[in-house]
Amino acid sequence: MKELPKIYDPKQVESRIYRYWMDGHWFHAERDPDKKPFTIVIPPPNVTGQLHLGHAFDETIQDVLTRWKRMSGYATLWLPGVDHAGIATQIKVEEVLRKEGLTRFDLGREKFLERVWDWKNQYGNRIVEQLKTLGSSCDWDRQRFTMDAQCAKAVREAFCSLYEKGYIYKGKRIINWCPHCTTALSDAEVEYVEKKGFFWHIRYPLTDGSGSLEVATTRPETMLGDSAVAVNPEDPRYKDLIGKTVTLPLVGREIPIVGDEHADMEFGTGCVKITPCHDPNDFEVGLRHDLPQYLMLDGEGRITGGYKWDGMDRYEARKAIVAELEEQGYLVSIEPCTHNVGTCYRCHNDVEPLASDQWFVKMEPLAKEAIRVVEDGEVRFVPDRFAKTYLNWMHNVRDWCISRQLWWGHQIPVWYCEDCGKMTVAREDPCECAHCHSKRIHQDSDVLDTWFSSALWPFSTLGWPEKTEDLDYFYPTDVLVTGYDIIFFWVARMIFSGCEHTKKPPFHTVLIHGLIRDPQGKKMSKSAGNGVDPIQVINDYGADALRFNIITGNSPGNDMRFYPERCEAMRNFANKLWNASRFVMMNLSIEKNQLPETLALEDKWILSKFNDLTREVGENMDKYELGIAAQKIYDFIWDSLCDWYIELCKARLSGEDKAANIQAQKVLLYVLTETLKLLHPFMPFITEEIYQALPHEGEALMIQDYPVWREELSFPAESERLEKVLDAIGAIRSRRSEMNVPPSRRPHLFLTTEDPAAFESGRDYLCRMAMLENMTILPAAPEDAGGMVTIATRFAVCYLPMNELVDMEKERARLTKELEKNRGFLENQYRKLANEKFISRAPAAVVQTEKDRAQALEALIANLEESLRQLG
RNA sequence: GGGAGCAUAGCUCAGCUGGUUAGAGCACAUGCCUUACAAGCAUGGGGUCACAGGUUCAAGUCCUGUUGUUCCCACCA
C-alpha cells in the first residue's frame, strides 16, 4: 500500500499509467479459448488537416467498450484503422511537390511513394500519440498494415474473386476531371460553388429545312461533342419531330432528335442538346439511344477531336464559338443565370465531366445481400434510425467506380498484352500474357479506390484470405464504432464486402456517434481554424476528464459541442474521487478488502444503492448507452458516496468504538474498490492509480471482474428507513438556511415519528449533519410546541426550540403556504383516484403508487395542520 | 426535389418502451476555510417542454399539421 499525493495531478497520474502501458503486459489483445471473443472495428481518422478532437470520439467509445467487455469476461481485440487516408496524404504530398516545383511524374512512382510515406509516418505517429494519451488499449501492430504485403494480398484476392464472378467490369463512364491537376476526382472531392454564368440559347436547324429547334446551354463549347437533341416523348410541341435530324451548326454534323424522359417539358425550351462524353445525364441518354460519343476535350481542358479550335483552352474556345455562332445567326439569346459549378477542392478550378475508361463493381447482386442482412437484423444499427440512411442509399446504389488515377494505393492487378491486346487478371504478378504467352505486358496504371481495401479491413487485418487462427477466433467481429458521416463510404462497403468474401456480415452491430463541433456548433476543420487539439485538452484537464466529457452529456448519434468548461467539471469530478479515496485511505487500518459480518443501517443503504447501480449500469452498457451509464456512476460517487455515505461514516471513524470503526472501514473500502471497477472503463487512469494505492488483489484493476448485482447485498427495506432520516436532515438544513441560523447555533431536536428505530439508529449523524446538539424522540407531539419551530416531513415532525429566531407571523404564512401547496397536490391525487377510467384502465402498480402518494400527502398535511394549530 | 435530425432553465444538454410536483453541469444568489476535497460544502431562485390540433384514464414523450434550424443525398441541359 502506498499513499496518494495530496493534490490530484492528472499529468502525473496519466504518465505513470502510460509507462505501464508501454510495458505492454496489461494491454495486449490475445486469444483465450476460455473467453468469448469480442472485436471492435473503428474507422480511420481523417488526416487531411491537423488532428482535432473529432477523432477522439471513435477511440474513446471503443476503448470504453473494450475495457468493459474485458472486465466482463471477454477476450477483446480492436482493429484501429489509421492508414486509410491515401488520397488525403497524396494531396498533402502534391502540395509539397508543387512547392518544390516538381510533379509526381518527375519523381517517378518509387520516389513519389517514398515521399508519401514520410507524410504518412508523420501523421501516423501523431495519431499514435493521441491514442496512447487517451488510454486506448489497442494492438499497435495492426496499424502498420494497409500498405504492407498482407493487405495487398487481400486486395488482389478480393479483386480477382469479384472479377471471376463477373462482378467487376471495365466500362466508360463520366468522371469528374480536374484539368489543372490532371486527375480524376471522386464525387466527394468535388465542391459545388454557386457561380454567375449565362444560358446561351442556340438554334439547331432541322436538316430537312422545315424549321429549327432551340436549345439552351451553360457550356456552349460542348456543342462540338453533341450527338443528338432530346425532347420529351410526351411533349406535344416536339413529339412529331422524333426521328428527324438536325444539323449541328459550325460542325455540320447531322444528329438525330430522340425522345427521352430526361428532357423536362417545363424547363427552358424543352429541348436538350446531348453531349454523351461531357455530361453524366447525356451519357445515360446516349447509352439508351445508342448514340455515338464525340470526345472534344483533352486532359488539360483543351479542345480536341479535329476541329479548328483544337488545342485552344476551353474558355477561350467558348468565346470563339459563341462569337461565330452569333456571326452565323445561330445564337438566339444570352440569359444571365446562377448555377452550381463543380470545382476541384484542391485547386478550386472548374472540373470537367469527361467520359473515360474505368473499372466498376457491379452493385446489384452485392447490394441484395447487404440489404437483407440489415433488414433481417443480422446487422443492427445503434441508434436504429441510421439503418434507414443505410438502406435508402443501398436501395439506390449505383455501380461502384473503383479505379483512381492516382499514384498512391494498390495498383489494379490487370496486365495488358502489347501483342494480342488481351487482359490478364492475376493474384501474383505475371511474367507473361495468359493468352499468347507474350512477355510484353504492362500493368494498368490506375489504382484502386482507397475504400476498396478499407472495405476488407475487418477480415484482411485478421489474415484473410488465409485461414488464420485470428480470423477463426475473432471473425465476424462484433461492433463497428464510427461517425454517421462515414456510413456510405465505409460501413456499407464493409458490409457487402464481408458478405461477399466471407459469406458473413463483418459485424453484428454498428454503433454510430455524432460529431464533435466547436462551441459555435461549427464542424471542426483546419481551414476554419477551429479545431481543438486533444493533446492540449489532455494537458489542461487530463485524459480522464476528456474521455468522460466525450462520453457523457449527449445522446447517441447526436452531435456535441465542445466546451472546455465541461472538461473542467469532469476534472473536478476526478478530483472529488481522488479526495474521497484519500479520505478512505487516511482512515484505513485494515489490510484486506472484506465486508464485515454485521452491517450498520447506512452500510446497508450504500451497499444496496451500489448494488442497484451495478445492475443499471450493466443494462445501459448492454444497450450501448455509455453516456447514461457514466452519468449514473458520476451521480453515485458524488451524491451517494461522497455527500452522504462518507459523512455518515465520520461518526464511526472518529468515535471510540473500535469495532464500529473497523466495520465502517471495511464497507468504505469495499464500496470504493467496487466503484473504481465500475468507473474504470470511463476513467482508466485515475481509477487504476487509486486501485494500486489501495489494498488489493490481482495485478491491475483493468483485469478485475466487472461488478454485477448480488442478491446478498440487496437491502431495500433498510434503505428506505435510512432515506427517512436523510429526508429529515434535508428538511432541517433547509429550514435553518431559510431562517439564517448560524452554524454555531446547535439546538436540541425533539421529534415524533412512526419509525423511532430508524431515527434512533441515525441519531449521531442526524445531529452532526443537521448541526444539532442532541435529539429526543417523543411518543407524541409536545404540549408546548407552539413555542418551537416545527418542520413537518413525510416521516417525522421535528420541533426545534429556536422560536426567538422566528417571526411568528412569517412562520404562520410559510406554513399556510406550504399547506395550501400540498393540499393542491392532494386534491390532484384525489381527482385522479376518483376517476373511474383511471382505476379500471391504468395498470394496478400505477394505481397503487398514486394511492401511496395520496397517503403520504395526507400524513404531511396532518403534520402541517398540527404545526399551524400549535402556533395558535 | 428526396431523406433524416433538432427545438426542454440565462448557456450546453439529459429525459429509454407514455405514469411522481420535468433533471444535470455551468452560470446566478445566500451562508460556510465543518480536520478528504474552495477543483469544496450547505441552501435557494430560475422552465406555458417551439406553435396548433388529435389519440389516451394519463402526453415533454405517440400521431398530423405549421414555423424555425442543422445535416445528408440527388438534380440544376
mmCIF file of N, CA, C and O (backbone and C1' of nucleotides) in Angstrom, chain A residues 216-218 264 267 272 281 340 553 555 563 571-572 575-576 579-580 582-583 638 642 647 734 737 825 835 837-838 841 843 853, chain B residues 3-5 11-16 19-21 24-25 30 36-37 39-44 56-57 71-73 75-77:
data_model
loop_
_atom_site.group_PDB
_atom_site.id
_atom_site.type_symbol
_atom_site.label_atom_id
_atom_site.label_comp_id
_atom_site.label_asym_id
_atom_site.label_seq_id
_atom_site.Cartn_x
_atom_site.Cartn_y
_atom_site.Cartn_z
ATOM 1 N N ALA A 216 -30.748 25.334 -74.954
ATOM 2 C CA ALA A 216 -30.047 26.272 -74.076
ATOM 3 C C ALA A 216 -28.918 25.527 -73.381
ATOM 4 O O ALA A 216 -29.055 24.349 -73.047
ATOM 5 N N THR A 217 -27.810 26.208 -73.169
ATOM 6 C CA THR A 217 -26.682 25.558 -72.511
ATOM 7 C C THR A 217 -25.858 26.576 -71.728
ATOM 8 O O THR A 217 -25.823 27.759 -72.080
ATOM 9 N N THR A 218 -25.205 26.092 -70.674
ATOM 10 C CA THR A 218 -24.290 26.949 -69.932
ATOM 11 C C THR A 218 -22.863 26.746 -70.419
ATOM 12 O O THR A 218 -21.976 27.487 -70.031
ATOM 13 N N ASP A 264 -36.998 17.786 -69.738
ATOM 14 C CA ASP A 264 -38.087 18.267 -68.896
ATOM 15 C C ASP A 264 -38.899 19.290 -69.692
ATOM 16 O O ASP A 264 -38.373 20.310 -70.126
ATOM 17 N N PHE A 267 -38.853 22.844 -68.345
ATOM 18 C CA PHE A 267 -37.599 23.580 -68.202
ATOM 19 C C PHE A 267 -37.119 24.125 -69.545
ATOM 20 O O PHE A 267 -37.035 23.395 -70.532
ATOM 21 N N VAL A 272 -33.109 19.489 -75.256
ATOM 22 C CA VAL A 272 -31.797 19.385 -74.618
ATOM 23 C C VAL A 272 -30.780 18.869 -75.625
ATOM 24 O O VAL A 272 -31.018 17.875 -76.302
ATOM 25 N N ASN A 281 -25.689 12.901 -67.383
ATOM 26 C CA ASN A 281 -27.035 12.572 -67.848
ATOM 27 C C ASN A 281 -27.054 12.271 -69.328
ATOM 28 O O ASN A 281 -27.689 11.325 -69.783
ATOM 29 N N ASN A 340 -24.781 26.024 -60.135
ATOM 30 C CA ASN A 340 -23.752 25.377 -59.336
ATOM 31 C C ASN A 340 -22.704 24.768 -60.250
ATOM 32 O O ASN A 340 -23.025 23.997 -61.139
ATOM 33 N N GLY A 553 -23.193 13.481 -21.497
ATOM 34 C CA GLY A 553 -23.726 14.784 -21.861
ATOM 35 C C GLY A 553 -24.308 14.891 -23.244
ATOM 36 O O GLY A 553 -24.667 15.973 -23.677
ATOM 37 N N SER A 555 -26.738 12.429 -26.337
ATOM 38 C CA SER A 555 -27.341 11.131 -26.631
ATOM 39 C C SER A 555 -26.734 10.565 -27.904
ATOM 40 O O SER A 555 -26.229 11.306 -28.734
ATOM 41 N N TYR A 563 -17.056 22.180 -25.072
ATOM 42 C CA TYR A 563 -16.782 23.299 -24.192
ATOM 43 C C TYR A 563 -15.685 22.918 -23.218
ATOM 44 O O TYR A 563 -15.825 21.931 -22.486
ATOM 45 N N ARG A 571 -12.918 17.208 -14.712
ATOM 46 C CA ARG A 571 -11.679 17.178 -13.949
ATOM 47 C C ARG A 571 -12.010 17.318 -12.456
ATOM 48 O O ARG A 571 -11.444 16.629 -11.603
ATOM 49 N N ASN A 572 -12.947 18.196 -12.142
ATOM 50 C CA ASN A 572 -13.356 18.367 -10.749
ATOM 51 C C ASN A 572 -13.926 17.074 -10.177
ATOM 52 O O ASN A 572 -13.731 16.755 -9.008
ATOM 53 N N ASN A 575 -11.135 14.881 -9.331
ATOM 54 C CA ASN A 575 -10.550 15.398 -8.102
ATOM 55 C C ASN A 575 -11.360 14.972 -6.885
ATOM 56 O O ASN A 575 -10.813 14.615 -5.840
ATOM 57 N N LYS A 576 -12.673 14.999 -7.065
ATOM 58 C CA LYS A 576 -13.567 14.591 -5.977
ATOM 59 C C LYS A 576 -13.293 13.136 -5.594
ATOM 60 O O LYS A 576 -13.177 12.790 -4.418
ATOM 61 N N ASN A 579 -9.989 12.760 -3.761
ATOM 62 C CA ASN A 579 -10.016 13.168 -2.369
ATOM 63 C C ASN A 579 -10.820 12.210 -1.502
ATOM 64 O O ASN A 579 -10.472 11.961 -0.349
ATOM 65 N N ALA A 580 -11.890 11.684 -2.076
ATOM 66 C CA ALA A 580 -12.667 10.693 -1.335
ATOM 67 C C ALA A 580 -11.790 9.478 -1.043
ATOM 68 O O ALA A 580 -11.814 8.921 0.060
ATOM 69 N N ARG A 582 -8.552 9.467 -0.849
ATOM 70 C CA ARG A 582 -7.580 9.864 0.174
ATOM 71 C C ARG A 582 -8.199 9.777 1.573
ATOM 72 O O ARG A 582 -7.571 9.322 2.516
ATOM 73 N N PHE A 583 -9.429 10.206 1.669
ATOM 74 C CA PHE A 583 -10.107 10.140 2.963
ATOM 75 C C PHE A 583 -10.203 8.701 3.461
ATOM 76 O O PHE A 583 -9.912 8.397 4.613
ATOM 77 N N TRP A 638 -20.618 11.079 -6.495
ATOM 78 C CA TRP A 638 -20.654 12.417 -5.904
ATOM 79 C C TRP A 638 -21.738 12.522 -4.826
ATOM 80 O O TRP A 638 -21.485 12.964 -3.702
ATOM 81 N N CYS A 642 -19.949 10.352 -1.666
ATOM 82 C CA CYS A 642 -19.224 11.464 -1.027
ATOM 83 C C CYS A 642 -20.116 12.313 -0.130
ATOM 84 O O CYS A 642 -19.797 12.537 1.036
ATOM 85 N N GLU A 647 -19.922 11.154 4.868
ATOM 86 C CA GLU A 647 -20.323 11.989 6.006
ATOM 87 C C GLU A 647 -20.927 11.127 7.109
ATOM 88 O O GLU A 647 -20.667 11.330 8.293
ATOM 89 N N SER A 734 -32.685 22.826 5.361
ATOM 90 C CA SER A 734 -33.379 23.800 4.531
ATOM 91 C C SER A 734 -33.993 24.908 5.382
ATOM 92 O O SER A 734 -33.862 26.097 5.072
ATOM 93 N N SER A 737 -31.333 27.203 6.842
ATOM 94 C CA SER A 737 -30.812 28.128 5.843
ATOM 95 C C SER A 737 -31.798 29.263 5.598
ATOM 96 O O SER A 737 -31.426 30.422 5.512
ATOM 97 N N PHE A 825 -51.794 19.491 -4.284
ATOM 98 C CA PHE A 825 -51.295 18.208 -4.798
ATOM 99 C C PHE A 825 -52.236 17.080 -4.448
ATOM 100 O O PHE A 825 -52.558 16.225 -5.272
ATOM 101 N N ASN A 835 -61.218 9.054 -10.569
ATOM 102 C CA ASN A 835 -61.529 8.819 -11.974
ATOM 103 C C ASN A 835 -61.705 7.317 -12.224
ATOM 104 O O ASN A 835 -60.762 6.538 -12.163
ATOM 105 N N LYS A 837 -62.220 5.684 -14.869
ATOM 106 C CA LYS A 837 -61.475 5.153 -16.009
ATOM 107 C C LYS A 837 -60.014 4.891 -15.648
ATOM 108 O O LYS A 837 -59.413 3.928 -16.106
ATOM 109 N N PHE A 838 -59.478 5.807 -14.826
ATOM 110 C CA PHE A 838 -58.090 5.613 -14.416
ATOM 111 C C PHE A 838 -57.932 4.328 -13.618
ATOM 112 O O PHE A 838 -57.057 3.517 -13.872
ATOM 113 N N ARG A 841 -58.483 1.310 -16.029
ATOM 114 C CA ARG A 841 -57.616 1.112 -17.196
ATOM 115 C C ARG A 841 -56.125 1.154 -16.895
ATOM 116 O O ARG A 841 -55.341 0.516 -17.599
ATOM 117 N N PRO A 843 -52.558 0.417 -15.192
ATOM 118 C CA PRO A 843 -52.038 -0.787 -14.541
ATOM 119 C C PRO A 843 -52.116 -0.672 -13.013
ATOM 120 O O PRO A 843 -52.015 0.427 -12.464
ATOM 121 N N ARG A 853 -48.987 7.721 -2.708
ATOM 122 C CA ARG A 853 -48.633 9.122 -2.761
ATOM 123 C C ARG A 853 -49.689 9.958 -2.032
ATOM 124 O O ARG A 853 -49.371 10.867 -1.259
ATOM 125 P P G B 3 -39.434 12.173 -48.688
ATOM 126 O "O5'" G B 3 -38.151 11.815 -47.809
ATOM 127 C "C5'" G B 3 -37.657 10.485 -47.792
ATOM 128 C "C4'" G B 3 -36.358 10.411 -47.052
ATOM 129 C "C3'" G B 3 -36.378 10.910 -45.614
ATOM 130 O "O3'" G B 3 -36.994 10.020 -44.707
ATOM 131 C "C1'" G B 3 -34.454 11.747 -46.681
ATOM 132 P P A B 4 -37.682 10.617 -43.412
ATOM 133 O "O5'" A B 4 -36.432 10.974 -42.487
ATOM 134 C "C5'" A B 4 -35.517 9.941 -42.110
ATOM 135 C "C4'" A B 4 -34.305 10.541 -41.449
ATOM 136 C "C3'" A B 4 -34.587 11.397 -40.231
ATOM 137 O "O3'" A B 4 -34.889 10.641 -39.076
ATOM 138 C "C1'" A B 4 -33.017 12.493 -41.605
ATOM 139 P P G B 5 -35.785 11.344 -37.948
ATOM 140 O "O5'" G B 5 -34.804 12.405 -37.303
ATOM 141 C "C5'" G B 5 -33.645 11.954 -36.611
ATOM 142 C "C4'" G B 5 -32.729 13.096 -36.305
ATOM 143 C "C3'" G B 5 -33.259 14.132 -35.333
ATOM 144 O "O3'" G B 5 -33.207 13.680 -33.999
ATOM 145 C "C1'" G B 5 -32.186 15.220 -37.128
ATOM 146 P P C B 11 -30.435 30.675 -23.314
ATOM 147 O "O5'" C B 11 -28.946 30.166 -23.105
ATOM 148 C "C5'" C B 11 -27.852 30.844 -23.708
ATOM 149 C "C4'" C B 11 -26.571 30.069 -23.464
ATOM 150 C "C3'" C B 11 -26.611 28.610 -23.925
ATOM 151 O "O3'" C B 11 -26.281 28.498 -25.298
ATOM 152 C "C1'" C B 11 -25.827 28.699 -21.701
ATOM 153 P P U B 12 -26.882 27.321 -26.155
ATOM 154 O "O5'" U B 12 -26.156 26.052 -25.523
ATOM 155 C "C5'" U B 12 -24.781 25.818 -25.796
ATOM 156 C "C4'" U B 12 -24.333 24.539 -25.140
ATOM 157 C "C3'" U B 12 -25.158 23.310 -25.479
ATOM 158 O "O3'" U B 12 -24.798 22.755 -26.725
ATOM 159 C "C1'" U B 12 -24.777 23.382 -23.149
ATOM 160 P P C B 13 -25.872 21.892 -27.496
ATOM 161 O "O5'" C B 13 -26.521 21.087 -26.306
ATOM 162 C "C5'" C B 13 -27.064 19.813 -26.486
ATOM 163 C "C4'" C B 13 -26.915 19.066 -25.183
ATOM 164 C "C3'" C B 13 -27.981 17.997 -24.944
ATOM 165 O "O3'" C B 13 -27.665 16.816 -25.659
ATOM 166 C "C1'" C B 13 -27.636 19.250 -22.958
ATOM 167 P P A B 14 -28.796 15.796 -25.981
ATOM 168 O "O5'" A B 14 -28.784 14.958 -24.636
ATOM 169 C "C5'" A B 14 -29.923 14.922 -23.837
ATOM 170 C "C4'" A B 14 -29.644 14.116 -22.618
ATOM 171 C "C3'" A B 14 -30.778 13.160 -22.263
ATOM 172 O "O3'" A B 14 -30.631 11.909 -22.882
ATOM 173 C "C1'" A B 14 -30.300 14.541 -20.417
ATOM 174 P P G B 15 -31.751 11.309 -23.786
ATOM 175 O "O5'" G B 15 -32.998 11.278 -22.798
ATOM 176 C "C5'" G B 15 -32.971 10.463 -21.628
ATOM 177 C "C4'" G B 15 -34.110 10.813 -20.725
ATOM 178 C "C3'" G B 15 -35.500 10.801 -21.381
ATOM 179 O "O3'" G B 15 -36.019 9.499 -21.520
ATOM 180 C "C1'" G B 15 -35.247 12.767 -20.119
ATOM 181 P P C B 16 -37.144 9.209 -22.629
ATOM 182 O "O5'" C B 16 -36.897 7.732 -23.145
ATOM 183 C "C5'" C B 16 -36.168 7.496 -24.353
ATOM 184 C "C4'" C B 16 -35.706 6.058 -24.364
ATOM 185 C "C3'" C B 16 -36.813 5.018 -24.163
ATOM 186 O "O3'" C B 16 -37.336 4.579 -25.411
ATOM 187 C "C1'" C B 16 -35.072 4.632 -22.629
ATOM 188 P P G B 19 -43.435 8.044 -18.965
ATOM 189 O "O5'" G B 19 -44.656 7.958 -17.961
ATOM 190 C "C5'" G B 19 -45.376 9.135 -17.612
ATOM 191 C "C4'" G B 19 -45.937 8.974 -16.233
ATOM 192 C "C3'" G B 19 -45.047 8.167 -15.290
ATOM 193 O "O3'" G B 19 -45.087 8.758 -14.014
ATOM 194 C "C1'" G B 19 -47.170 7.119 -15.471
ATOM 195 P P U B 20 -44.158 9.926 -13.680
ATOM 196 O "O5'" U B 20 -45.219 11.015 -13.240
ATOM 197 C "C5'" U B 20 -44.848 12.082 -12.398
ATOM 198 C "C4'" U B 20 -45.490 11.931 -11.046
ATOM 199 C "C3'" U B 20 -45.428 13.207 -10.229
ATOM 200 O "O3'" U B 20 -46.693 13.415 -9.612
ATOM 201 C "C1'" U B 20 -44.472 11.395 -9.018
ATOM 202 P P U B 21 -47.477 14.623 -10.190
ATOM 203 O "O5'" U B 21 -46.369 15.768 -10.117
ATOM 204 C "C5'" U B 21 -46.434 16.870 -11.014
ATOM 205 C "C4'" U B 21 -45.540 17.974 -10.524
ATOM 206 C "C3'" U B 21 -44.037 17.699 -10.655
ATOM 207 O "O3'" U B 21 -43.388 18.901 -11.028
ATOM 208 C "C1'" U B 21 -44.571 18.220 -8.417
ATOM 209 P P A B 24 -31.183 18.836 -10.616
ATOM 210 O "O5'" A B 24 -29.892 18.467 -11.474
ATOM 211 C "C5'" A B 24 -29.287 17.180 -11.328
ATOM 212 C "C4'" A B 24 -28.171 17.033 -12.318
ATOM 213 C "C3'" A B 24 -27.191 18.195 -12.357
ATOM 214 O "O3'" A B 24 -26.227 18.081 -11.333
ATOM 215 C "C1'" A B 24 -27.808 17.626 -14.566
ATOM 216 P P G B 25 -25.542 19.377 -10.741
ATOM 217 O "O5'" G B 25 -24.533 19.790 -11.894
ATOM 218 C "C5'" G B 25 -23.410 18.976 -12.208
ATOM 219 C "C4'" G B 25 -22.708 19.535 -13.410
ATOM 220 C "C3'" G B 25 -22.383 21.022 -13.320
ATOM 221 O "O3'" G B 25 -21.177 21.252 -12.622
ATOM 222 C "C1'" G B 25 -23.425 20.578 -15.384
ATOM 223 P P U B 30 -25.192 37.418 -2.841
ATOM 224 O "O5'" U B 30 -25.688 36.511 -1.628
ATOM 225 C "C5'" U B 30 -26.840 36.881 -0.880
ATOM 226 C "C4'" U B 30 -27.185 35.805 0.121
ATOM 227 C "C3'" U B 30 -26.032 35.339 0.991
ATOM 228 O "O3'" U B 30 -25.773 36.233 2.062
ATOM 229 C "C1'" U B 30 -27.188 33.459 0.185
ATOM 230 P P A B 36 -11.396 15.190 7.144
ATOM 231 O "O5'" A B 36 -10.977 14.701 5.684
ATOM 232 C "C5'" A B 36 -9.599 14.559 5.337
ATOM 233 C "C4'" A B 36 -9.477 14.643 3.844
ATOM 234 C "C3'" A B 36 -9.970 15.962 3.248
ATOM 235 O "O3'" A B 36 -8.937 16.932 3.252
ATOM 236 C "C1'" A B 36 -10.946 14.137 2.082
ATOM 237 P P C B 37 -9.279 18.470 3.298
ATOM 238 O "O5'" C B 37 -9.839 18.762 1.842
ATOM 239 C "C5'" C B 37 -8.961 18.739 0.728
ATOM 240 C "C4'" C B 37 -9.765 18.718 -0.550
ATOM 241 C "C3'" C B 37 -10.671 19.921 -0.762
ATOM 242 O "O3'" C B 37 -9.951 21.008 -1.328
ATOM 243 C "C1'" C B 37 -11.865 17.931 -1.234
ATOM 244 P P A B 39 -10.356 26.072 -5.862
ATOM 245 O "O5'" A B 39 -11.077 24.870 -6.647
ATOM 246 C "C5'" A B 39 -12.103 25.118 -7.637
ATOM 247 C "C4'" A B 39 -12.661 23.785 -8.040
ATOM 248 C "C3'" A B 39 -12.896 22.893 -6.821
ATOM 249 O "O3'" A B 39 -14.214 22.516 -6.510
ATOM 250 C "C1'" A B 39 -11.208 21.958 -8.291
ATOM 251 P P G B 40 -15.394 22.053 -7.010
ATOM 252 O "O5'" G B 40 -15.984 21.241 -5.785
ATOM 253 C "C5'" G B 40 -15.168 20.303 -5.098
ATOM 254 C "C4'" G B 40 -15.263 20.494 -3.609
ATOM 255 C "C3'" G B 40 -16.640 20.685 -3.010
ATOM 256 O "O3'" G B 40 -17.370 19.482 -2.965
ATOM 257 C "C1'" G B 40 -15.151 22.177 -1.994
ATOM 258 P P C B 41 -18.936 19.476 -3.130
ATOM 259 O "O5'" C B 41 -19.379 20.005 -1.695
ATOM 260 C "C5'" C B 41 -19.149 19.212 -0.552
ATOM 261 C "C4'" C B 41 -19.702 19.891 0.659
ATOM 262 C "C3'" C B 41 -21.156 20.324 0.546
ATOM 263 O "O3'" C B 41 -22.060 19.251 0.739
ATOM 264 C "C1'" C B 41 -19.885 22.080 1.461
ATOM 265 P P A B 42 -23.424 19.237 -0.063
ATOM 266 O "O5'" A B 42 -24.268 20.299 0.763
ATOM 267 C "C5'" A B 42 -24.557 20.060 2.128
ATOM 268 C "C4'" A B 42 -25.203 21.268 2.723
ATOM 269 C "C3'" A B 42 -26.408 21.796 1.961
ATOM 270 O "O3'" A B 42 -27.573 21.050 2.214
ATOM 271 C "C1'" A B 42 -24.997 23.582 2.537
ATOM 272 P P U B 43 -28.639 20.853 1.029
ATOM 273 O "O5'" U B 43 -29.317 22.284 0.943
ATOM 274 C "C5'" U B 43 -30.017 22.808 2.060
ATOM 275 C "C4'" U B 43 -30.327 24.258 1.849
ATOM 276 C "C3'" U B 43 -31.103 24.597 0.588
ATOM 277 O "O3'" U B 43 -32.489 24.331 0.712
ATOM 278 C "C1'" U B 43 -29.327 26.127 0.844
ATOM 279 P P G B 44 -33.339 23.956 -0.572
ATOM 280 O "O5'" G B 44 -33.356 25.320 -1.401
ATOM 281 C "C5'" G B 44 -34.137 26.401 -0.935
ATOM 282 C "C4'" G B 44 -33.781 27.672 -1.650
ATOM 283 C "C3'" G B 44 -34.244 27.802 -3.092
ATOM 284 O "O3'" G B 44 -35.617 28.115 -3.170
ATOM 285 C "C1'" G B 44 -32.034 28.633 -2.865
ATOM 286 P P U B 56 -59.282 8.214 -27.832
ATOM 287 O "O5'" U B 56 -58.286 7.945 -26.630
ATOM 288 C "C5'" U B 56 -57.609 6.710 -26.528
ATOM 289 C "C4'" U B 56 -56.664 6.744 -25.349
ATOM 290 C "C3'" U B 56 -57.302 7.129 -24.019
ATOM 291 O "O3'" U B 56 -57.937 6.029 -23.399
ATOM 292 C "C1'" U B 56 -55.278 8.325 -24.329
ATOM 293 P P C B 57 -59.304 6.287 -22.610
ATOM 294 O "O5'" C B 57 -58.854 7.122 -21.329
ATOM 295 C "C5'" C B 57 -59.839 7.746 -20.509
ATOM 296 C "C4'" C B 57 -59.205 8.221 -19.233
ATOM 297 C "C3'" C B 57 -57.940 9.035 -19.400
ATOM 298 O "O3'" C B 57 -58.231 10.391 -19.659
ATOM 299 C "C1'" C B 57 -57.596 7.372 -17.753
ATOM 300 P P C B 71 -25.406 22.939 -41.831
ATOM 301 O "O5'" C B 71 -25.541 21.377 -42.103
ATOM 302 C "C5'" C B 71 -24.726 20.454 -41.398
ATOM 303 C "C4'" C B 71 -25.249 19.054 -41.551
ATOM 304 C "C3'" C B 71 -25.249 18.483 -42.969
ATOM 305 O "O3'" C B 71 -23.956 18.065 -43.369
ATOM 306 C "C1'" C B 71 -27.288 17.937 -41.900
ATOM 307 P P C B 72 -23.623 18.025 -44.935
ATOM 308 O "O5'" C B 72 -24.319 16.679 -45.403
ATOM 309 C "C5'" C B 72 -23.871 15.425 -44.913
ATOM 310 C "C4'" C B 72 -24.795 14.325 -45.381
ATOM 311 C "C3'" C B 72 -24.991 14.228 -46.879
ATOM 312 O "O3'" C B 72 -23.917 13.549 -47.514
ATOM 313 C "C1'" C B 72 -27.093 14.109 -45.837
ATOM 314 P P C B 73 -23.516 13.961 -48.985
ATOM 315 O "O5'" C B 73 -24.709 13.366 -49.854
ATOM 316 C "C5'" C B 73 -24.925 11.971 -49.917
ATOM 317 C "C4'" C B 73 -26.195 11.659 -50.663
ATOM 318 C "C3'" C B 73 -26.301 12.266 -52.056
ATOM 319 O "O3'" C B 73 -25.560 11.539 -53.022
ATOM 320 C "C1'" C B 73 -28.330 12.609 -50.908
ATOM 321 P P C B 75 -26.987 13.639 -59.602
ATOM 322 O "O5'" C B 75 -28.017 14.764 -60.041
ATOM 323 C "C5'" C B 75 -29.191 14.413 -60.775
ATOM 324 C "C4'" C B 75 -30.091 15.609 -60.900
ATOM 325 C "C3'" C B 75 -29.464 16.832 -61.557
ATOM 326 O "O3'" C B 75 -29.459 16.735 -62.968
ATOM 327 C "C1'" C B 75 -30.599 17.491 -59.590
ATOM 328 P P C B 76 -28.296 17.427 -63.768
ATOM 329 O "O5'" C B 76 -28.677 18.965 -63.647
ATOM 330 C "C5'" C B 76 -29.830 19.487 -64.299
ATOM 331 C "C4'" C B 76 -30.100 20.880 -63.820
ATOM 332 C "C3'" C B 76 -28.977 21.883 -64.047
ATOM 333 O "O3'" C B 76 -28.965 22.390 -65.368
ATOM 334 C "C1'" C B 76 -29.757 22.067 -61.836
ATOM 335 P P A B 77 -27.673 22.926 -65.948
ATOM 336 O "O5'" A B 77 -27.867 22.591 -67.478
ATOM 337 C "C5'" A B 77 -26.782 22.198 -68.272
ATOM 338 C "C4'" A B 77 -27.379 21.792 -69.588
ATOM 339 C "C3'" A B 77 -28.085 22.928 -70.313
ATOM 340 O "O3'" A B 77 -27.176 23.706 -71.066
ATOM 341 C "C1'" A B 77 -29.460 20.992 -70.274
#
